[in-house]
CSV table of C-alpha atoms and ligand atoms in Angstrom, one decimal:
chain,number,residue,atom,x,y,z
K,1,MET,CA,-21.2,5.3,-61.6
K,2,LYS,CA,-18.3,2.9,-62.3
K,3,ALA,CA,-18.7,-0.7,-63.5
K,4,LEU,CA,-17.4,-2.3,-60.3
K,5,GLU,CA,-18.8,0.2,-57.9
K,6,GLY,CA,-19.7,-1.3,-54.6
K,7,ILE,CA,-17.3,-4.3,-55.0
K,8,LYS,CA,-14.8,-4.5,-52.2
K,9,ILE,CA,-11.4,-6.1,-52.9
K,10,LEU,CA,-9.3,-7.5,-50.0
K,11,ASP,CA,-6.0,-7.1,-51.9
K,12,PHE,CA,-3.2,-9.4,-50.5
K,13,THR,CA,-1.1,-8.9,-53.6
K,14,HIS,CA,2.6,-7.9,-54.0
K,15,VAL,CA,5.2,-7.4,-56.6
K,16,GLN,CA,3.7,-7.3,-60.2
K,17,SER,CA,1.4,-10.0,-61.2
K,18,GLY,CA,-1.4,-9.6,-58.5
K,19,PRO,CA,-1.1,-5.8,-58.3
K,20,THR,CA,-1.8,-5.5,-62.1
K,21,CYS,CA,-4.9,-7.5,-61.6
K,22,THR,CA,-6.2,-5.4,-58.7
K,23,GLN,CA,-5.2,-2.1,-60.4
K,24,LEU,CA,-7.5,-3.0,-63.2
K,25,LEU,CA,-10.4,-3.8,-60.9
K,26,ALA,CA,-9.6,-0.5,-59.1
K,27,TRP,CA,-9.8,1.4,-62.4
K,28,PHE,CA,-13.2,-0.1,-63.1
K,29,GLY,CA,-14.3,1.3,-59.8
K,30,ALA,CA,-13.8,-1.4,-57.2
K,31,ASP,CA,-12.6,-0.4,-53.7
K,32,VAL,CA,-9.2,-2.1,-53.4
K,33,ILE,CA,-7.9,-2.3,-50.0
K,34,LYS,CA,-4.3,-3.3,-50.0
K,35,VAL,CA,-3.1,-5.1,-46.9
K,36,GLU,CA,0.6,-4.6,-46.3
K,37,ARG,CA,3.0,-5.8,-43.6
K,38,PRO,CA,3.4,-3.0,-40.9
K,39,GLY,CA,6.5,-1.0,-41.5
K,40,VAL,CA,7.6,-3.1,-44.5
K,41,GLY,CA,4.8,-3.1,-47.2
K,42,ASP,CA,5.0,-4.4,-50.7
K,43,ALA,CA,8.7,-5.2,-51.4
K,44,THR,CA,8.5,-3.2,-54.6
K,45,ARG,CA,8.1,0.0,-52.6
K,46,GLY,CA,11.8,-0.1,-52.2
K,47,GLN,CA,13.0,-1.8,-55.3
K,48,LEU,CA,14.7,-0.1,-58.2
K,49,ARG,CA,14.3,3.3,-56.4
K,50,ASP,CA,15.2,6.3,-58.4
K,51,ILE,CA,14.6,8.8,-55.4
K,52,PRO,CA,15.9,8.0,-52.0
K,53,ASP,CA,13.1,7.1,-49.5
K,54,VAL,CA,10.4,7.5,-51.9
K,55,ASP,CA,8.1,4.8,-53.2
K,56,SER,CA,9.6,3.4,-56.5
K,57,LEU,CA,8.1,3.8,-59.8
K,58,TYR,CA,7.7,0.0,-59.7
K,59,PHE,CA,5.3,0.3,-56.9
K,60,THR,CA,3.5,3.5,-57.9
K,61,MET,CA,2.9,2.3,-61.5
K,62,LEU,CA,1.2,-1.0,-60.3
K,63,ASN,CA,-0.8,0.3,-57.3
K,64,HIS,CA,-3.0,3.3,-58.5
K,65,ASN,CA,-6.5,3.8,-57.2
K,66,LYS,CA,-5.9,1.6,-54.1
K,67,ARG,CA,-6.1,2.2,-50.4
K,68,SER,CA,-3.3,0.9,-48.1
K,69,ILE,CA,-3.7,-0.7,-44.6
K,70,GLU,CA,-0.9,-1.9,-42.7
K,71,LEU,CA,-1.9,-5.1,-41.0
K,72,ASN,CA,0.1,-8.1,-39.4
K,73,GLY,CA,-2.0,-11.1,-40.5
K,74,LYS,CA,0.1,-13.4,-38.3
K,75,GLU,CA,-0.5,-11.6,-35.0
K,76,GLU,CA,-3.8,-12.3,-32.9
K,77,THR,CA,-5.3,-8.9,-33.2
K,78,GLY,CA,-4.3,-8.6,-36.9
K,79,LYS,CA,-6.1,-11.9,-37.6
K,80,THR,CA,-9.3,-10.7,-36.0
K,81,VAL,CA,-9.1,-7.5,-38.2
K,82,LEU,CA,-8.5,-9.6,-41.2
K,83,GLU,CA,-11.5,-11.9,-40.4
K,84,ARG,CA,-13.6,-8.8,-40.4
K,85,LEU,CA,-12.2,-7.8,-43.7
K,86,VAL,CA,-12.9,-11.2,-45.3
K,87,LYS,CA,-16.5,-11.0,-44.0
K,88,THR,CA,-16.9,-7.5,-45.4
K,89,CYS,CA,-15.2,-7.9,-48.8
K,90,ASP,CA,-16.3,-9.5,-52.0
K,91,VAL,CA,-13.1,-10.7,-53.4
K,92,LEU,CA,-9.6,-11.7,-51.9
K,93,VAL,CA,-6.8,-11.5,-54.3
K,94,GLU,CA,-3.4,-12.9,-53.4
K,95,ASN,CA,-0.2,-14.0,-55.1
K,96,PHE,CA,1.8,-15.3,-52.1
K,97,ALA,CA,4.2,-18.2,-52.5
K,98,PRO,CA,2.2,-21.5,-52.4
K,99,GLY,CA,0.9,-22.2,-48.9
K,100,ALA,CA,1.6,-18.9,-47.3
K,101,LEU,CA,-2.1,-17.9,-46.8
K,102,ASP,CA,-2.9,-21.3,-45.3
K,103,ARG,CA,0.1,-20.7,-42.9
K,104,MET,CA,-1.5,-17.5,-41.9
K,105,GLY,CA,-4.7,-19.3,-41.1
K,106,PHE,CA,-6.7,-18.3,-44.1
K,107,SER,CA,-7.2,-21.5,-46.2
K,108,TRP,CA,-10.1,-21.6,-48.7
K,109,GLU,CA,-12.1,-23.7,-46.3
K,110,ARG,CA,-11.7,-21.1,-43.6
K,111,ILE,CA,-12.6,-18.3,-46.0
K,112,GLN,CA,-15.7,-20.1,-47.1
K,113,GLU,CA,-16.8,-20.4,-43.4
K,114,LEU,CA,-16.2,-16.8,-42.8
K,115,ASN,CA,-18.0,-15.6,-46.0
K,116,PRO,CA,-19.6,-18.1,-48.4
K,117,ARG,CA,-20.0,-15.2,-51.0
K,118,MET,CA,-16.3,-14.6,-51.1
K,119,ILE,CA,-14.4,-15.1,-54.4
K,120,MET,CA,-10.9,-16.1,-53.7
K,121,ALA,CA,-8.4,-15.5,-56.5
K,122,SER,CA,-4.8,-16.5,-56.6
K,123,ILE,CA,-1.9,-16.4,-58.9
K,124,LYS,CA,0.7,-19.1,-58.5
K,125,GLY,CA,3.7,-19.9,-60.7
K,126,PHE,CA,2.5,-23.3,-61.7
K,127,GLY,CA,-0.8,-25.2,-61.4
K,128,PRO,CA,-1.2,-28.4,-59.6
K,129,GLY,CA,1.6,-30.9,-60.4
K,130,PRO,CA,5.3,-31.4,-60.0
K,131,TYR,CA,6.2,-27.7,-59.8
K,132,ALA,CA,3.2,-26.5,-57.7
K,133,ASP,CA,5.3,-25.5,-54.7
K,134,CYS,CA,7.8,-23.4,-56.6
K,135,LYS,CA,8.2,-19.6,-56.1
K,136,VAL,CA,8.1,-18.1,-59.6
K,137,TYR,CA,9.1,-14.8,-61.2
K,138,GLU,CA,8.5,-13.3,-64.5
K,139,ASN,CA,11.2,-14.9,-66.6
K,140,VAL,CA,10.7,-18.2,-65.1
K,141,ALA,CA,7.1,-18.3,-66.3
K,142,GLN,CA,8.2,-17.0,-69.9
K,143,CYS,CA,10.6,-19.9,-70.1
K,144,ALA,CA,8.3,-22.5,-68.5
K,145,GLY,CA,5.3,-21.3,-70.7
K,146,GLY,CA,7.0,-21.8,-74.0
K,147,ALA,CA,7.7,-18.2,-74.8
K,148,ALA,CA,11.5,-18.2,-74.4
K,149,SER,CA,12.1,-21.3,-76.5
K,150,THR,CA,10.1,-19.7,-79.4
K,151,THR,CA,11.6,-16.1,-79.0
K,152,GLY,CA,14.9,-15.1,-80.5
K,153,PHE,CA,16.8,-16.2,-83.7
K,154,VAL,CA,17.6,-19.7,-85.0
K,155,GLY,CA,20.8,-21.0,-83.7
K,156,GLU,CA,21.0,-18.3,-80.9
K,157,LEU,CA,20.0,-18.3,-77.2
K,158,PRO,CA,16.4,-18.6,-76.1
K,159,THR,CA,15.2,-15.1,-75.3
K,160,VAL,CA,12.7,-13.4,-73.0
K,161,THR,CA,10.6,-10.5,-74.0
K,162,GLY,CA,10.3,-7.1,-72.3
K,163,ALA,CA,6.6,-7.5,-72.3
K,164,GLN,CA,5.7,-8.8,-68.9
K,165,ILE,CA,3.6,-11.7,-70.2
K,166,GLY,CA,4.1,-13.8,-67.1
K,167,ASP,CA,3.2,-11.2,-64.5
K,168,SER,CA,1.0,-8.6,-66.0
K,169,GLY,CA,-0.4,-11.1,-68.5
K,170,THR,CA,-1.5,-13.4,-65.7
K,171,GLY,CA,-2.9,-10.4,-63.7
K,172,LEU,CA,-5.1,-9.8,-66.8
K,173,HIS,CA,-6.1,-13.5,-67.0
K,174,LEU,CA,-7.0,-13.4,-63.2
K,175,ALA,CA,-9.0,-10.1,-63.5
K,176,PHE,CA,-11.1,-11.8,-66.2
K,177,GLY,CA,-11.6,-14.8,-63.9
K,178,ILE,CA,-12.7,-12.5,-61.0
K,179,VAL,CA,-15.2,-10.6,-63.0
K,180,THR,CA,-16.7,-13.8,-64.4
K,181,ALA,CA,-17.0,-15.3,-60.9
K,182,LEU,CA,-18.6,-12.0,-59.8
K,183,PHE,CA,-21.0,-12.4,-62.7
K,184,GLN,CA,-21.9,-16.0,-61.7
K,185,ARG,CA,-22.3,-15.0,-58.1
K,186,GLU,CA,-25.1,-12.8,-59.3
K,187,LYS,CA,-27.1,-16.0,-60.1
K,188,SER,CA,-25.6,-18.5,-57.6
K,189,GLY,CA,-25.2,-16.3,-54.6
K,190,LYS,CA,-22.1,-18.2,-53.9
K,191,GLY,CA,-18.4,-17.4,-54.1
K,192,GLN,CA,-15.7,-19.5,-55.8
K,193,ARG,CA,-12.0,-20.1,-56.1
K,194,VAL,CA,-10.4,-18.6,-59.1
K,195,THR,CA,-6.7,-19.6,-59.9
K,196,ALA,CA,-4.5,-18.6,-62.7
K,197,ALA,CA,-0.9,-20.0,-63.0
K,198,MET,CA,1.8,-17.9,-64.7
K,199,GLN,CA,2.8,-20.9,-66.9
K,200,ASP,CA,-0.7,-21.4,-68.0
K,201,GLY,CA,-1.1,-17.7,-68.8
K,202,VAL,CA,2.1,-17.6,-70.8
K,203,LEU,CA,1.1,-20.6,-72.7
K,204,ASN,CA,-2.2,-19.2,-73.5
K,205,LEU,CA,-0.5,-16.2,-75.1
K,206,CYS,CA,1.9,-18.7,-76.9
K,207,ARG,CA,-1.2,-20.6,-78.4
K,208,VAL,CA,0.0,-20.2,-81.9
K,209,LYS,CA,3.4,-21.8,-81.2
K,210,LEU,CA,1.5,-25.1,-79.9
K,211,ARG,CA,-0.3,-24.8,-83.2
K,212,ASP,CA,3.0,-24.8,-85.1
K,213,GLN,CA,4.4,-27.7,-82.8
K,214,GLN,CA,1.6,-30.0,-84.4
K,215,ARG,CA,2.0,-28.5,-87.8
K,216,ILE,CA,5.8,-29.3,-87.7
K,217,GLU,CA,5.0,-32.9,-87.3
K,218,ARG,CA,3.4,-32.9,-90.7
K,219,GLY,CA,6.0,-30.8,-92.7
K,220,PRO,CA,8.2,-27.7,-92.5
K,221,LEU,CA,6.8,-24.5,-91.5
K,222,THR,CA,6.8,-22.8,-94.7
K,223,GLU,CA,6.2,-19.2,-93.5
K,224,TYR,CA,9.2,-19.3,-91.3
K,225,SER,CA,12.3,-17.6,-92.8
K,226,GLN,CA,14.4,-20.6,-92.2
K,227,TYR,CA,12.3,-22.6,-94.7
K,228,GLY,CA,13.5,-20.3,-97.6
K,229,GLU,CA,17.0,-20.3,-96.2
K,230,ASP,CA,17.3,-24.1,-96.4
K,231,ILE,CA,17.8,-24.5,-92.7
K,232,PRO,CA,16.3,-27.8,-91.6
K,233,PHE,CA,13.6,-28.0,-89.0
K,234,GLY,CA,14.2,-30.0,-85.8
K,235,GLU,CA,11.4,-31.7,-83.8
K,236,ALA,CA,10.4,-28.7,-81.9
K,237,VAL,CA,9.0,-25.3,-82.9
K,238,PRO,CA,12.2,-23.2,-83.6
K,239,ARG,CA,12.8,-19.6,-82.7
K,240,ALA,CA,11.3,-17.4,-85.5
K,241,GLY,CA,13.3,-14.3,-85.3
K,242,ASN,CA,11.0,-11.4,-86.3
K,243,ASP,CA,8.9,-13.5,-88.6
K,244,SER,CA,5.2,-12.6,-88.1
K,245,GLY,CA,3.3,-15.3,-86.3
K,246,GLY,CA,0.5,-15.6,-88.8
K,247,GLY,CA,0.3,-16.7,-92.5
K,248,GLN,CA,1.4,-13.3,-93.8
K,249,PRO,CA,5.2,-13.0,-93.9
K,250,GLY,CA,6.5,-9.9,-92.0
K,251,ARG,CA,9.9,-8.7,-90.9
K,252,ILE,CA,11.6,-5.7,-89.2
K,253,LEU,CA,13.4,-3.6,-91.9
K,254,LYS,CA,15.9,-0.7,-91.7
K,255,CYS,CA,14.7,2.8,-92.1
K,256,LYS,CA,16.6,6.0,-92.8
K,257,GLY,CA,19.0,6.8,-89.9
K,258,TRP,CA,19.3,3.2,-88.7
K,259,GLU,CA,23.1,3.5,-88.6
K,260,THR,CA,22.8,5.9,-85.6
K,261,ASP,CA,19.3,5.4,-84.2
K,262,PRO,CA,18.9,1.9,-82.7
K,263,ASP,CA,15.1,2.2,-83.2
K,264,SER,CA,15.0,3.3,-86.8
K,265,TYR,CA,13.2,0.3,-88.2
K,266,THR,CA,9.8,-0.5,-89.4
K,267,TYR,CA,7.8,-3.8,-89.2
K,268,PHE,CA,6.6,-4.6,-92.8
K,269,ILE,CA,3.9,-7.2,-93.3
K,270,THR,CA,3.5,-8.5,-97.0
K,271,GLN,CA,-0.3,-9.0,-96.7
K,272,ALA,CA,-1.2,-10.9,-99.8
K,273,ALA,CA,-4.1,-8.6,-100.6
K,274,ALA,CA,-1.7,-5.6,-100.6
K,275,TRP,CA,0.9,-7.3,-102.8
K,276,LYS,CA,0.3,-5.3,-106.0
K,277,ASN,CA,0.6,-2.0,-104.0
K,278,ILE,CA,3.8,-3.2,-102.3
K,279,CYS,CA,5.3,-3.9,-105.8
K,280,ASP,CA,4.4,-0.4,-107.0
K,281,VAL,CA,5.7,1.4,-103.9
K,282,ILE,CA,9.1,-0.4,-103.9
K,283,GLY,CA,9.7,0.0,-107.6
K,284,LYS,CA,9.2,-3.7,-108.6
K,285,PRO,CA,6.0,-3.5,-110.8
K,286,GLU,CA,7.3,-6.5,-112.8
K,287,TRP,CA,6.9,-8.8,-109.6
K,288,LYS,CA,3.1,-8.5,-109.9
K,289,ASP,CA,3.1,-11.0,-112.8
K,290,ASP,CA,6.4,-12.7,-112.2
K,291,PRO,CA,5.5,-16.4,-111.4
K,292,ASP,CA,8.3,-16.4,-108.8
K,293,PHE,CA,6.7,-13.6,-106.9
K,294,ALA,CA,3.0,-13.3,-108.0
K,295,THR,CA,1.5,-15.6,-105.3
K,296,PRO,CA,2.1,-16.1,-101.6
K,297,LYS,CA,3.2,-19.7,-102.2
K,298,ALA,CA,5.7,-18.7,-104.9
K,299,ARG,CA,7.2,-16.0,-102.5
K,300,LEU,CA,7.7,-18.2,-99.6
K,301,PRO,CA,11.1,-19.8,-100.6
K,302,ARG,CA,12.2,-16.2,-101.7
K,303,LEU,CA,11.4,-14.2,-98.6
K,304,ASN,CA,15.0,-13.1,-98.2
K,305,GLU,CA,15.2,-11.7,-101.8
K,306,MET,CA,11.7,-10.2,-101.3
K,307,PHE,CA,12.4,-8.5,-98.0
K,308,GLY,CA,15.8,-7.4,-99.4
K,309,ALA,CA,14.1,-5.5,-102.2
K,310,ILE,CA,11.5,-4.1,-99.7
K,311,GLU,CA,14.3,-2.9,-97.4
K,312,ASP,CA,16.1,-1.2,-100.2
K,313,TRP,CA,13.1,1.0,-100.3
K,314,THR,CA,12.3,1.4,-96.5
K,315,VAL,CA,15.9,2.4,-95.9
K,316,THR,CA,15.4,5.6,-98.0
K,317,LYS,CA,12.5,6.7,-95.8
K,318,THR,CA,12.0,7.4,-92.1
K,319,LYS,CA,9.9,4.8,-90.2
K,320,PHE,CA,7.1,7.5,-90.1
K,321,GLU,CA,7.4,8.2,-93.8
K,322,VAL,CA,7.0,4.5,-94.4
K,323,MET,CA,3.8,4.5,-92.3
K,324,GLU,CA,2.5,7.6,-94.1
K,325,ILE,CA,3.1,6.0,-97.5
K,326,CYS,CA,2.0,2.5,-96.8
K,327,ASN,CA,-1.2,3.1,-94.7
K,328,PRO,CA,-3.3,4.7,-97.4
K,329,LEU,CA,-2.4,1.6,-99.6
K,330,ASN,CA,-3.5,-0.8,-97.0
K,331,ILE,CA,0.1,-2.2,-96.6
K,332,PRO,CA,0.4,-3.1,-92.8
K,333,VAL,CA,3.5,-1.5,-91.3
K,334,GLY,CA,4.5,-0.2,-87.9
K,335,PRO,CA,7.3,2.0,-86.7
K,336,ILE,CA,9.5,0.6,-83.9
K,337,LEU,CA,8.7,3.0,-81.3
K,338,SER,CA,11.2,3.7,-78.6
K,339,MET,CA,9.8,4.2,-74.9
K,340,LYS,CA,11.1,7.9,-75.3
K,341,GLU,CA,8.8,8.3,-78.3
K,342,ILE,CA,5.9,6.6,-76.6
K,343,ALA,CA,6.3,8.8,-73.5
K,344,ALA,CA,6.0,11.9,-75.8
K,345,GLU,CA,3.2,10.5,-78.0
K,346,GLN,CA,0.3,13.1,-77.8
K,347,SER,CA,-2.4,10.7,-79.0
K,348,LEU,CA,-1.6,8.2,-76.1
K,349,ARG,CA,-1.9,11.1,-73.7
K,350,ASP,CA,-5.2,12.2,-75.3
K,351,THR,CA,-6.7,8.8,-74.7
K,352,GLY,CA,-5.4,8.4,-71.1
K,353,THR,CA,-3.2,5.4,-72.0
K,354,VAL,CA,-0.2,7.4,-71.0
K,355,VAL,CA,-1.0,9.7,-68.0
K,356,GLU,CA,0.9,12.1,-65.9
K,357,VAL,CA,0.3,11.5,-62.0
K,358,ASP,CA,1.2,13.8,-59.2
K,359,HIS,CA,2.5,12.1,-56.0
K,360,PRO,CA,3.1,13.8,-52.6
K,361,THR,CA,6.7,12.6,-52.1
K,362,ARG,CA,7.9,11.8,-55.6
K,363,GLY,CA,6.2,14.8,-57.6
K,364,LYS,CA,4.9,14.1,-61.2
K,365,TYR,CA,5.6,11.0,-63.1
K,366,LEU,CA,4.3,9.2,-66.1
K,367,SER,CA,2.3,5.9,-66.0
K,368,VAL,CA,0.3,3.8,-68.2
K,369,GLY,CA,-3.4,4.2,-67.7
K,370,ASN,CA,-6.2,1.7,-68.2
K,371,PRO,CA,-5.7,0.2,-71.7
K,372,VAL,CA,-9.4,-1.0,-71.6
K,373,LYS,CA,-11.9,1.8,-72.2
K,374,LEU,CA,-15.4,1.5,-71.2
K,375,SER,CA,-17.9,4.2,-72.4
K,376,ASP,CA,-20.0,4.1,-69.3
K,377,SER,CA,-17.1,3.6,-66.8
K,378,PRO,CA,-14.3,5.9,-67.5
K,379,SER,CA,-11.0,5.3,-65.5
K,380,GLU,CA,-9.4,8.1,-63.8
K,381,VAL,CA,-5.8,7.3,-62.6
K,382,LEU,CA,-5.2,8.2,-59.0
K,383,ARG,CA,-1.8,8.1,-57.3
K,384,SER,CA,-0.8,5.0,-55.3
K,385,PRO,CA,-1.2,5.0,-51.6
K,386,LEU,CA,1.6,5.6,-49.1
K,387,LEU,CA,2.2,2.7,-46.8
K,388,GLY,CA,-0.6,2.5,-44.3
K,389,GLU,CA,-2.2,5.8,-45.5
K,390,HIS,CA,-5.7,4.5,-45.0
K,391,THR,CA,-5.4,2.3,-42.1
K,392,ASP,CA,-7.6,4.3,-39.6
K,393,GLU,CA,-10.1,5.1,-42.4
K,394,ILE,CA,-10.5,1.4,-43.3
K,395,LEU,CA,-10.8,0.4,-39.7
K,396,SER,CA,-13.5,3.0,-39.0
K,397,ASP,CA,-15.4,3.4,-42.3
K,398,VAL,CA,-15.2,-0.2,-43.9
K,399,LEU,CA,-15.0,-2.2,-40.7
K,400,ASN,CA,-17.0,0.1,-38.3
K,401,TYR,CA,-14.5,-0.1,-35.3
K,402,SER,CA,-15.0,2.5,-32.8
K,403,ASP,CA,-12.3,5.1,-31.9
K,404,GLU,CA,-11.7,3.2,-28.7
K,405,GLU,CA,-11.4,-0.1,-30.6
K,406,ILE,CA,-9.0,1.5,-33.1
K,407,LYS,CA,-6.8,2.7,-30.2
K,408,GLU,CA,-6.6,-0.8,-28.9
K,409,ILE,CA,-5.8,-2.3,-32.3
K,410,HIS,CA,-2.9,0.3,-32.6
K,411,ALA,CA,-1.8,-0.6,-29.1
K,412,SER,CA,-1.5,-4.2,-30.0
K,413,GLY,CA,1.0,-3.4,-32.8
K,414,ALA,CA,-1.1,-5.2,-35.4
K,415,VAL,CA,-1.4,-2.2,-37.7
K,416,GLY,CA,2.0,-0.5,-37.3
K,417,LYS,CA,2.5,2.9,-35.8
L,501,COA,N1,1.1,-9.9,-42.5
L,501,COA,C1,1.9,-10.9,-42.1
L,501,COA,N2,2.7,-11.8,-43.0
L,501,COA,C2,2.6,-11.3,-44.2
L,501,COA,C3,1.9,-10.3,-44.7
L,501,COA,C4,1.2,-9.5,-43.7
L,501,COA,N3,0.4,-8.5,-44.1
L,501,COA,N4,2.2,-10.2,-46.0
L,501,COA,C5,3.0,-11.1,-46.3
L,501,COA,N5,3.4,-11.9,-45.3
L,501,COA,C6,4.2,-13.1,-45.1
L,501,COA,C7,3.6,-14.2,-45.8
L,501,COA,O1,2.6,-14.8,-45.2
L,501,COA,C8,4.9,-15.1,-46.0
L,501,COA,O2,5.2,-15.8,-44.8
L,501,COA,P1,5.6,-17.2,-44.7
L,501,COA,O3,6.5,-17.6,-45.8
L,501,COA,O4,6.2,-17.3,-43.3
L,501,COA,O5,4.3,-18.0,-44.7
L,501,COA,C9,6.0,-14.0,-46.2
L,501,COA,O6,5.4,-12.8,-46.0
L,501,COA,C10,6.5,-13.9,-47.7
L,501,COA,O7,5.6,-14.2,-48.7
L,501,COA,P2,6.1,-14.8,-50.0
L,501,COA,O8,4.9,-14.8,-51.0
L,501,COA,O9,6.8,-16.1,-49.8
L,501,COA,O10,7.1,-13.6,-50.5
L,501,COA,P3,8.6,-13.9,-51.2
L,501,COA,O11,9.1,-12.6,-51.3
L,501,COA,O12,9.4,-14.9,-50.6
L,501,COA,O13,8.2,-14.5,-52.7
L,501,COA,C11,7.3,-14.5,-54.8
L,501,COA,C12,7.8,-13.7,-53.6
L,501,COA,C13,6.6,-13.6,-55.7
L,501,COA,C14,8.3,-15.3,-55.6
L,501,COA,C15,6.2,-15.5,-54.3
L,501,COA,O14,5.1,-14.8,-53.6
L,501,COA,C16,5.4,-16.2,-55.3
L,501,COA,O15,5.9,-17.2,-55.8
L,501,COA,N6,4.1,-15.9,-55.6
L,501,COA,C17,3.4,-16.6,-56.6
L,501,COA,C18,3.8,-16.3,-58.0
L,501,COA,C19,3.9,-14.9,-58.3
L,501,COA,O16,2.8,-14.2,-58.2
L,501,COA,N7,5.1,-14.5,-58.9
L,501,COA,C20,5.2,-13.2,-59.5
L,501,COA,C21,5.5,-12.1,-58.8
L,501,COA,S1,5.6,-10.6,-59.6
């Protein structure tokens, strides 16, 4: 048995943020019924295609373990089918542009009339306020949520990160809200509205930067490299380069081969408790008792000198050798892994975090499996559905339409060919 077995999700999501949420629920055993526009489907099916006429990796990697029904929610028969889906399902998840579902006739009030136990979960770019009506994509959320202004290097452009914290990050937040609402429904018997705004999700992940905004009003941020470099602080939290976000200074340092390999680097954290081991490893045992270096406070204005000496050592080793030497000494380091290395990493395959999936029209491809492991509810990654692959199956098995009725629904054009 899977954790969410028996839970039916009416999945009205598209692009990335919503689909990451419903994919997680599907991995935990929910029956996710993806509703797509007849003949069109989720726009990502056709975006960034690497093989002509085949569902893109963008789509396949975000829609595992789901069933697909083609259904026009704006057409009369389609609306009737949709109403039956609302009455049958436990959760409706959507990330349309603001107002789209209301225009289709499925406002929260209407949903409650149809099914008071329904949990209706939405992702929007912004919460209520001046930008509530905006359409939003990943990088807009990264900028509006505080990530871009605090990412990059001092004096250079604000920078977005490759981690999809606006889309996949908010999908995660929404999944957490849905499961919590399902838990409350156990006691209350009632559904409820769950909303997650992308700006809010990004800001939640940037919590430490709002912490620093308040600290900066009381004095310089001494753990930021610019403090030791005598670059004055402004009024807002600056970009911190590769400084670590915590109180333990860390940086990205060159490793052997950096001249030709763009990923031959390590992250190196000068954890206070490991300082003596660090001094021994890098050949600076005298720093253990040197008043300029012996304490974390003394080191703060000298981070460039300190990391320079550490880099003189790391550059003589590969990033993996640095890891092998430092780990037993409790010195926290991490190799900068390329996607090529991650794709080939056997330990990630062994845990199901990287999986090979077979697809009828694309063949084999790699995907990221469920990063959350439940001991009693293992996740098996099943390929994404073709457009409308399960239309008839859902009409008959989930919605109990007769063969005759299904023929009529097809004839109306509400569910595609
Ligand atoms: N049947 C009938 N109509 C359907 C349908 C179906 N099965 N599925 C979608 N549609 C319609 C919608 O009702 C909408 O129609 P309307 O504008 O006439 O009311 C239309 O398709 C387009 O929906 P929309 O959400 O506006 O798509 P878009 O491509 O213009 O915008 C986003 C895409 C992502 C910008 C927008 O959906 C958005 O801002 N979503 C919220 C934030 C978000 O999740 N962003 C991140 C995405 S990764």
